[in-house]
PDB file of C-alpha atoms and ligand atoms in Angstrom:
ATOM      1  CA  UNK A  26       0.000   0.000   0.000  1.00 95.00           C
ATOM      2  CA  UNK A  27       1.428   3.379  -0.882  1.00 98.00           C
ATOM      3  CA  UNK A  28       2.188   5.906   2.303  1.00 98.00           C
ATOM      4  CA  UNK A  29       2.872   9.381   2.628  1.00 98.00           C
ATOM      5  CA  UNK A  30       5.826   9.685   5.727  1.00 98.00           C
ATOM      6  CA  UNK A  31       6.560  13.367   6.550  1.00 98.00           C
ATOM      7  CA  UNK A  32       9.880  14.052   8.920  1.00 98.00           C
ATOM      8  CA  UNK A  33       9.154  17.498  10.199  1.00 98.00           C
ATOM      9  CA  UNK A  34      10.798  19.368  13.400  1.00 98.00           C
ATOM     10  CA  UNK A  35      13.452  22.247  13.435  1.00 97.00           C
ATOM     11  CA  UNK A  36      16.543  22.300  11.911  1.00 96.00           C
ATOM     12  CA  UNK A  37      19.291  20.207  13.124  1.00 96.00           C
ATOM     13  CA  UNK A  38      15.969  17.594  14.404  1.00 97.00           C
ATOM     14  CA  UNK A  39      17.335  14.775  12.821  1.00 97.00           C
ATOM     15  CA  UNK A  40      14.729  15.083   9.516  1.00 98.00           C
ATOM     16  CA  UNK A  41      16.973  13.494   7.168  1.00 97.00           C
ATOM     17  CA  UNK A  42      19.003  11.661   9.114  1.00 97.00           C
ATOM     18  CA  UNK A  43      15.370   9.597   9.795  1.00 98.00           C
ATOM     19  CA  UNK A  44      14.621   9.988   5.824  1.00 98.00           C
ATOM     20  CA  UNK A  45      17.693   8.494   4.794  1.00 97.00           C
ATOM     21  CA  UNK A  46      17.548   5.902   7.118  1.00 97.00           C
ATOM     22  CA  UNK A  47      13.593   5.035   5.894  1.00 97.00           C
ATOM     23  CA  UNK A  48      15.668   5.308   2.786  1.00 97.00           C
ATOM     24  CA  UNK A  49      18.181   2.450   3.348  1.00 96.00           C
ATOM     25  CA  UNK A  50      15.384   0.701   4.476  1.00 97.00           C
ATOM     26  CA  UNK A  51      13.432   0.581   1.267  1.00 97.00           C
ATOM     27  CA  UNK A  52      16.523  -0.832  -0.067  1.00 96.00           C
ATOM     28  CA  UNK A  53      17.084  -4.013   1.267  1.00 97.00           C
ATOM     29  CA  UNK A  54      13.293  -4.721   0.786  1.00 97.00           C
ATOM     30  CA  UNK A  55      14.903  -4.140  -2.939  1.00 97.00           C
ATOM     31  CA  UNK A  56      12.462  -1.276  -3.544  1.00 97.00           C
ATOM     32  CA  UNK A  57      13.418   1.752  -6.270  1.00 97.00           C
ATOM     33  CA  UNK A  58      14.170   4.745  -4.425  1.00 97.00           C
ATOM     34  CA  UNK A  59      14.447   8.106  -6.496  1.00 97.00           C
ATOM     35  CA  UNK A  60      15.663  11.030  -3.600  1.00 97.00           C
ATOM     36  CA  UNK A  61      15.182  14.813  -4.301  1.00 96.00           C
ATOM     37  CA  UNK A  62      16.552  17.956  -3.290  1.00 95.00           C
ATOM     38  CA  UNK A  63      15.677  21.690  -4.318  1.00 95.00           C
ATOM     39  CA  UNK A  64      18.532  23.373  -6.503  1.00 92.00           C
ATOM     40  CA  UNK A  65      19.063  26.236  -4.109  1.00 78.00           C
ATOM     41  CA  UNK A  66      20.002  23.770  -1.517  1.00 72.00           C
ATOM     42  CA  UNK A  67      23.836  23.648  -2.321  1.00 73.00           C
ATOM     43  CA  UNK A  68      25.222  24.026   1.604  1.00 74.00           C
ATOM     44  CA  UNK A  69      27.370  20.611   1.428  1.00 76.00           C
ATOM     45  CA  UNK A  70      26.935  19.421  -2.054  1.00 75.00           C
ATOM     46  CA  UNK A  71      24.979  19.635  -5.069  1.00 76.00           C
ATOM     47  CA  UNK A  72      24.408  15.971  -5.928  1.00 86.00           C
ATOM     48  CA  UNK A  73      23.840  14.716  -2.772  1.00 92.00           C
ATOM     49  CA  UNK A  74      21.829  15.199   0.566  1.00 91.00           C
ATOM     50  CA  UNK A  75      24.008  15.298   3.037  1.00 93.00           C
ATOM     51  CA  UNK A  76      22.877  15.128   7.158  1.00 92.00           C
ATOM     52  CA  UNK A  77      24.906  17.209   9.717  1.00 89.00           C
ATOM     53  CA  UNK A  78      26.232  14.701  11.236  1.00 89.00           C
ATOM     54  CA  UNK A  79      27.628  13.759   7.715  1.00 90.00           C
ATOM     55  CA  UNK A  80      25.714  10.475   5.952  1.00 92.00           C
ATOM     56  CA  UNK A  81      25.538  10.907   2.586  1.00 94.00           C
ATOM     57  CA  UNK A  82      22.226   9.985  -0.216  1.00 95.00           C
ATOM     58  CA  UNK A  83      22.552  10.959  -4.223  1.00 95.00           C
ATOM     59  CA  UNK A  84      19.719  12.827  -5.146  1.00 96.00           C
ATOM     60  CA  UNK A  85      18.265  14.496  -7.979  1.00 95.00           C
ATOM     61  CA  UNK A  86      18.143  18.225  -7.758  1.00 94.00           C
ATOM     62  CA  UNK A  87      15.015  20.284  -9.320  1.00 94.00           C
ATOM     63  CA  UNK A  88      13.812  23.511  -9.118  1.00 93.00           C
ATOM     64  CA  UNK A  89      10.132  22.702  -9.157  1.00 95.00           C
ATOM     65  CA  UNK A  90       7.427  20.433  -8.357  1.00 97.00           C
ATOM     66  CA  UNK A  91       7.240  20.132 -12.157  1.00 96.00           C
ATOM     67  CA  UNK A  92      10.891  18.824 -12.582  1.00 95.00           C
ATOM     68  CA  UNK A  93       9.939  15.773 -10.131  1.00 96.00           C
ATOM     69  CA  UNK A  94       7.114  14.848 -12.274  1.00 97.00           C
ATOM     70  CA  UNK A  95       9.436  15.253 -15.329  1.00 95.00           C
ATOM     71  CA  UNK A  96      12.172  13.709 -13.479  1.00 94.00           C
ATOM     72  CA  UNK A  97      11.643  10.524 -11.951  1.00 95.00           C
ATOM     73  CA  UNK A  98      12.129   7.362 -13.262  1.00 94.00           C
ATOM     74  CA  UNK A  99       9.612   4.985 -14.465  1.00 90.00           C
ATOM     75  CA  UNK A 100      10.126   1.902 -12.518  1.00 94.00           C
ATOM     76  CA  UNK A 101      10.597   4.120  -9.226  1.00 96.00           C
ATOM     77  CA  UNK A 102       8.587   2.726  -6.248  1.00 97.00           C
ATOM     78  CA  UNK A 103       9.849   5.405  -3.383  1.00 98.00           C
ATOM     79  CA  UNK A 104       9.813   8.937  -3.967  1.00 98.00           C
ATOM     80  CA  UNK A 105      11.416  11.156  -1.489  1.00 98.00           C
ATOM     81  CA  UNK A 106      12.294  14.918  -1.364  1.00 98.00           C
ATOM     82  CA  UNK A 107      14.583  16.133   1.237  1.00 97.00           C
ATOM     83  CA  UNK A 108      13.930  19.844   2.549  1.00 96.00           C
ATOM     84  CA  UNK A 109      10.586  19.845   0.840  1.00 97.00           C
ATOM     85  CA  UNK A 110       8.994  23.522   1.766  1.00 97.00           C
ATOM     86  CA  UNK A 111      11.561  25.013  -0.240  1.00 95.00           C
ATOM     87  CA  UNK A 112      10.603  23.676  -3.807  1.00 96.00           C
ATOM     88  CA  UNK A 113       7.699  25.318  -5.564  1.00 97.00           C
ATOM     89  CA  UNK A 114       5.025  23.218  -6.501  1.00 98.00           C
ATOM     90  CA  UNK A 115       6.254  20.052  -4.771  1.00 98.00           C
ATOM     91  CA  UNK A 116       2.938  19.258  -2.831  1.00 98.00           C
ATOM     92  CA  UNK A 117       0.843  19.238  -6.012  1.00 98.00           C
ATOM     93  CA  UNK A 118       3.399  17.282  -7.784  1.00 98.00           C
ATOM     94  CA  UNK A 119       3.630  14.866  -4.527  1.00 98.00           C
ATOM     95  CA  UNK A 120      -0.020  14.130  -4.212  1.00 98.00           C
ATOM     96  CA  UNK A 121      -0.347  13.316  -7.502  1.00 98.00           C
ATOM     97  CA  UNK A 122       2.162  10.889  -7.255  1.00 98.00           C
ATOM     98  CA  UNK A 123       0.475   9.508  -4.439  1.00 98.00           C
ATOM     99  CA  UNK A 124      -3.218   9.598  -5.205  1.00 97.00           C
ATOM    100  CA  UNK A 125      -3.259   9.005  -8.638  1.00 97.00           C
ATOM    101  CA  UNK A 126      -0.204   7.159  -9.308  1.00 97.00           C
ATOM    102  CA  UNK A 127       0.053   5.143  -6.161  1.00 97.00           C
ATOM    103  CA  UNK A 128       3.757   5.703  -5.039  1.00 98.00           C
ATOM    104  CA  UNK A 129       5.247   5.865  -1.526  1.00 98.00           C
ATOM    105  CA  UNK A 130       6.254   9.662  -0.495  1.00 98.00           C
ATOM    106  CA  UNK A 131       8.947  10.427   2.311  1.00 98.00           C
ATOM    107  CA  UNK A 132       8.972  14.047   3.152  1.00 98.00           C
ATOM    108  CA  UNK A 133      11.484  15.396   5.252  1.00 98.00           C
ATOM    109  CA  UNK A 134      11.101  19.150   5.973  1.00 98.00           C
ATOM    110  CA  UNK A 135      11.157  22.317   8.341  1.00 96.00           C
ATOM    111  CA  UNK A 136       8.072  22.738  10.324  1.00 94.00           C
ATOM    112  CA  UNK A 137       8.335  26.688  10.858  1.00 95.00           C
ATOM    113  CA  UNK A 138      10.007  29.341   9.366  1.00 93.00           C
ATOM    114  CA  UNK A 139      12.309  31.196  11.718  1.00 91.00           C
ATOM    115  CA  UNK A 140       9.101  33.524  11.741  1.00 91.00           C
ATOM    116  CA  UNK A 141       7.229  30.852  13.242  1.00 93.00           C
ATOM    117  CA  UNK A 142       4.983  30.700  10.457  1.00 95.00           C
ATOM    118  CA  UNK A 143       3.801  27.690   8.381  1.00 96.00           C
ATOM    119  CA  UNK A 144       5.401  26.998   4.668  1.00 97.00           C
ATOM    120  CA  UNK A 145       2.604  26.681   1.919  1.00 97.00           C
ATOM    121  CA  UNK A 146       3.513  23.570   0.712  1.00 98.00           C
ATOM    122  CA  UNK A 147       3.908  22.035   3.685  1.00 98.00           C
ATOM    123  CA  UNK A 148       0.063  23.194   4.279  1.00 98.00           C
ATOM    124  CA  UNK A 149      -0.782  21.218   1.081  1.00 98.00           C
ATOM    125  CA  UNK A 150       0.743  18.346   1.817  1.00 98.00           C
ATOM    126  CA  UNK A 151      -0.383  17.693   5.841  1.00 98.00           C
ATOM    127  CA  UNK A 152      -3.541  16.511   5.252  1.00 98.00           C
ATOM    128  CA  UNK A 153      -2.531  13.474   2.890  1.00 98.00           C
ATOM    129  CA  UNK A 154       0.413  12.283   5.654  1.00 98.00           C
ATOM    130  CA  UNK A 155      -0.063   8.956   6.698  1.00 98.00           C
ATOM    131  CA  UNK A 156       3.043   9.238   9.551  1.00 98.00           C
ATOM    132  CA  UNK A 157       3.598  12.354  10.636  1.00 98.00           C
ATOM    133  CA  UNK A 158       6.669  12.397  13.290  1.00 98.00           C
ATOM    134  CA  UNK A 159       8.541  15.857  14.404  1.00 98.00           C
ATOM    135  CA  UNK A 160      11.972  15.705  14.914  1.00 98.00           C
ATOM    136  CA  UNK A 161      12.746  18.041  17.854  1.00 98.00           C
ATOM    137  CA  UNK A 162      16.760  19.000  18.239  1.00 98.00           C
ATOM    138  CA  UNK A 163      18.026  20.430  21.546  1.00 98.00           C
ATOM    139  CA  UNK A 164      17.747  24.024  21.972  1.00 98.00           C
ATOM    140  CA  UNK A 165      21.072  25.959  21.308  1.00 96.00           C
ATOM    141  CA  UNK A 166      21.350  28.432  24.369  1.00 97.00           C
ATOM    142  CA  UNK A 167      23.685  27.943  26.919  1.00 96.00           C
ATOM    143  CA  UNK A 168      22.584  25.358  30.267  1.00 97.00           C
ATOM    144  CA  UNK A 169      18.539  25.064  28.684  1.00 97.00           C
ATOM    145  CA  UNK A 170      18.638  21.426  26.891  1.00 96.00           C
ATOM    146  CA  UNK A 171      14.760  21.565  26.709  1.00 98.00           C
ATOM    147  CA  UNK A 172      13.143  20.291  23.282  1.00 98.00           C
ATOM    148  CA  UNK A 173      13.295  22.493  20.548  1.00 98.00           C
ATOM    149  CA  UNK A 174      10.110  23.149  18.104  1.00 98.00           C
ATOM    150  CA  UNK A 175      11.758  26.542  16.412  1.00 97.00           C
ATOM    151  CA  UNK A 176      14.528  27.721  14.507  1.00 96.00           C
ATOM    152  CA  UNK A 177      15.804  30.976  15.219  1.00 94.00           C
ATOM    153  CA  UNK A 178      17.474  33.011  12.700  1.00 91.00           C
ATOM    154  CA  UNK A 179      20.729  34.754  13.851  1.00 89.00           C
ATOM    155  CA  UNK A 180      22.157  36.000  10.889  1.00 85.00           C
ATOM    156  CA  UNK A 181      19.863  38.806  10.392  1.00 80.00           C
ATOM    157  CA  UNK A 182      18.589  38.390   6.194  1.00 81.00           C
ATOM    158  CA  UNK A 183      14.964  38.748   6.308  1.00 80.00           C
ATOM    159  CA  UNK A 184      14.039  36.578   2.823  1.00 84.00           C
ATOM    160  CA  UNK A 185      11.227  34.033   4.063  1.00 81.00           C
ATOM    161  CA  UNK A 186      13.865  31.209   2.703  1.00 80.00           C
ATOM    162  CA  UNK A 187      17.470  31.453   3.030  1.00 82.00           C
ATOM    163  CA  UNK A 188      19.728  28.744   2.537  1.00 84.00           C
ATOM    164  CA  UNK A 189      22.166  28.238   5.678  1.00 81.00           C
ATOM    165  CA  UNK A 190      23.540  25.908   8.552  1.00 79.00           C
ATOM    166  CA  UNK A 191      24.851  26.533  12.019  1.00 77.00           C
ATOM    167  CA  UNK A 192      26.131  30.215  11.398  1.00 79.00           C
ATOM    168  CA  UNK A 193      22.903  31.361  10.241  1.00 88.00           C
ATOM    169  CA  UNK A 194      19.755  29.174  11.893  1.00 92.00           C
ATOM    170  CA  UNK A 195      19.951  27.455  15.338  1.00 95.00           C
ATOM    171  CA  UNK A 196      17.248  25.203  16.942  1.00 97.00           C
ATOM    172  CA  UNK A 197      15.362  27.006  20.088  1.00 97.00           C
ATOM    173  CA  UNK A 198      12.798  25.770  22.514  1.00 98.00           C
ATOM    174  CA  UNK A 199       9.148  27.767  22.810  1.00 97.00           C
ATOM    175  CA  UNK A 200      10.997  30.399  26.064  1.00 97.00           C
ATOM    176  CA  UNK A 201      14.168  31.096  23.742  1.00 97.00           C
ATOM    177  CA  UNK A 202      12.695  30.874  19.809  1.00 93.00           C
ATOM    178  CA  UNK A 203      13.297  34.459  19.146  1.00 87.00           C
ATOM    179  CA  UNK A 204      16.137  35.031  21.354  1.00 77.00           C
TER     180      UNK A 204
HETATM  181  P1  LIG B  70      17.919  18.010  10.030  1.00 88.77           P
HETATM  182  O1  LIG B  70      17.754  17.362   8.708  1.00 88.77           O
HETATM  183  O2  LIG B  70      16.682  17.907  10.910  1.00 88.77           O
HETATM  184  O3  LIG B  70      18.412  19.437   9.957  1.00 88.77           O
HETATM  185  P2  LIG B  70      20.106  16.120  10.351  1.00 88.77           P
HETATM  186  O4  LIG B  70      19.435  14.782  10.273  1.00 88.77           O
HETATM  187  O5  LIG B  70      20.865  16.584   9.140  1.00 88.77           O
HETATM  188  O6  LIG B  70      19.048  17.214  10.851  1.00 88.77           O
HETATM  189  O7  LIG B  70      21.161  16.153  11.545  1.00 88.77           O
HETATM  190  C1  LIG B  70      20.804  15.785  12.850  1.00 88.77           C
HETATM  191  C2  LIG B  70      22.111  15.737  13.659  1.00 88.77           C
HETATM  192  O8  LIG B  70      22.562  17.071  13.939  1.00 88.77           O
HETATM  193  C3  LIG B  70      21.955  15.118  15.020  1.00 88.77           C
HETATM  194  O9  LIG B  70      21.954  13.703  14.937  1.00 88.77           O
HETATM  195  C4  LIG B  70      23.202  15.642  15.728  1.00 88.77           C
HETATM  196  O10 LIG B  70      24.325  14.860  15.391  1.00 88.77           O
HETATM  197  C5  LIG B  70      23.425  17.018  15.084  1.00 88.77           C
HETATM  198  N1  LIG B  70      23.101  18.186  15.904  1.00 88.77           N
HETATM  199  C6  LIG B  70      23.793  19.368  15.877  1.00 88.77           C
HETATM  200  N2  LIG B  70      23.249  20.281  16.706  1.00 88.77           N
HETATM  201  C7  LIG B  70      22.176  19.695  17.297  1.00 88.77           C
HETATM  202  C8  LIG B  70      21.194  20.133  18.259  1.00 88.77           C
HETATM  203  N3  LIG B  70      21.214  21.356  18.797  1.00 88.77           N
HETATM  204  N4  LIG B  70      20.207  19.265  18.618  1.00 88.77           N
HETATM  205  C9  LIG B  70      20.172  18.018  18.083  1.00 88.77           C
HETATM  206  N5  LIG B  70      21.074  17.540  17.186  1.00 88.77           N
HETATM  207  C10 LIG B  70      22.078  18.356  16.780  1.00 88.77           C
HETATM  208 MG1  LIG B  71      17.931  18.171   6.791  1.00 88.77          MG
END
């Protein structure tokens, strides 16, 4: 039966750690696994999606929701897209490939923007999860250690989307999420 598995938390939450690990998964049950990535994601590498902690998955990289449609290959059984709120048109693309088509979806993606404010294609694409799990990290400031929901911002760009690891974005519980 085809699923829709969505990895969602803050940044450093462990979302694609658990995606590529679903991932590996899928391949000893000798399933067809086609991984995505959006092309402004190029922080470690451009042909691969890479975890912080360093494990490494080829994927293709596309600009759109379009380009997975025109993208994947036929006898694929396992779609997944890593950081999925930040390609265009991915949820549309994604249910289709789910309803209609009948393929598996894995979904790993931020939950909030450092705003604290929901990503539009991650509002498309809740309601057709089958898993949902959030991936808290540990919040950043000094002696807390509590759960953390939010990523904060701290290098001051205000673009709703800007690409960036630990110099830019760190993972905050609810008291510290804004400072
Ligand atoms: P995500 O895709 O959610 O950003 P990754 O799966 O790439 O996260 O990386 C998760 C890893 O990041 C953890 O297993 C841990 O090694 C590391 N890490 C670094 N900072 C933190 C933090 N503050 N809280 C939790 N994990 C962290
Ligand atoms: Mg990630």
């Amino acid at each position: 039966m085809p699923e829709l598995k969505i990895f969602t938390g803050p940044m450093y939450g462990g979302k694609t750690t658990r995606l590529l690990s679903a991932l590996e998964r899928y391949v000893y049950q000798n399933k067809k696994v086609a991984l995505f990535k959006p092309s402004g994601d190029e922080r470690y590498s451009t042909e691969m999606v890479v975890t912080h902690s360093g494990v490494e998955w080829e994927a293709y990289r596309v600009p759109d929701g379009e380009s997975i449609l025109n993208t994947i290959p036929a006898d694929c059984d396992i779609v997944a897209v890593d950081e999925m709120f930040m390609i265009e048109g991915s949820a549309e693309a994604l249910i289709y490939l789910y309803k209609t088509c009948g393929k598996t979806i894995l979904i790993s993606s931020l939950q909030l923007s450092y705003e604290g404010e929901a990503f539009k294609e991650m509002q498309a694409i809740m309601p057709f999860a089958t898993s949902i799990e959030v991936c808290p990290a540990v919040c950043s400031k000094p002696y807390c250690n509590e759960d953390a929901y939010f990523t904060a911002r701290i290098s001051g760009g205000t673009d709703l989307i800007e690409v960036g690891g630990i110099e830019s974005y760190e993972p905050r519980c609810h008291n510290h999420r804004f400072n």
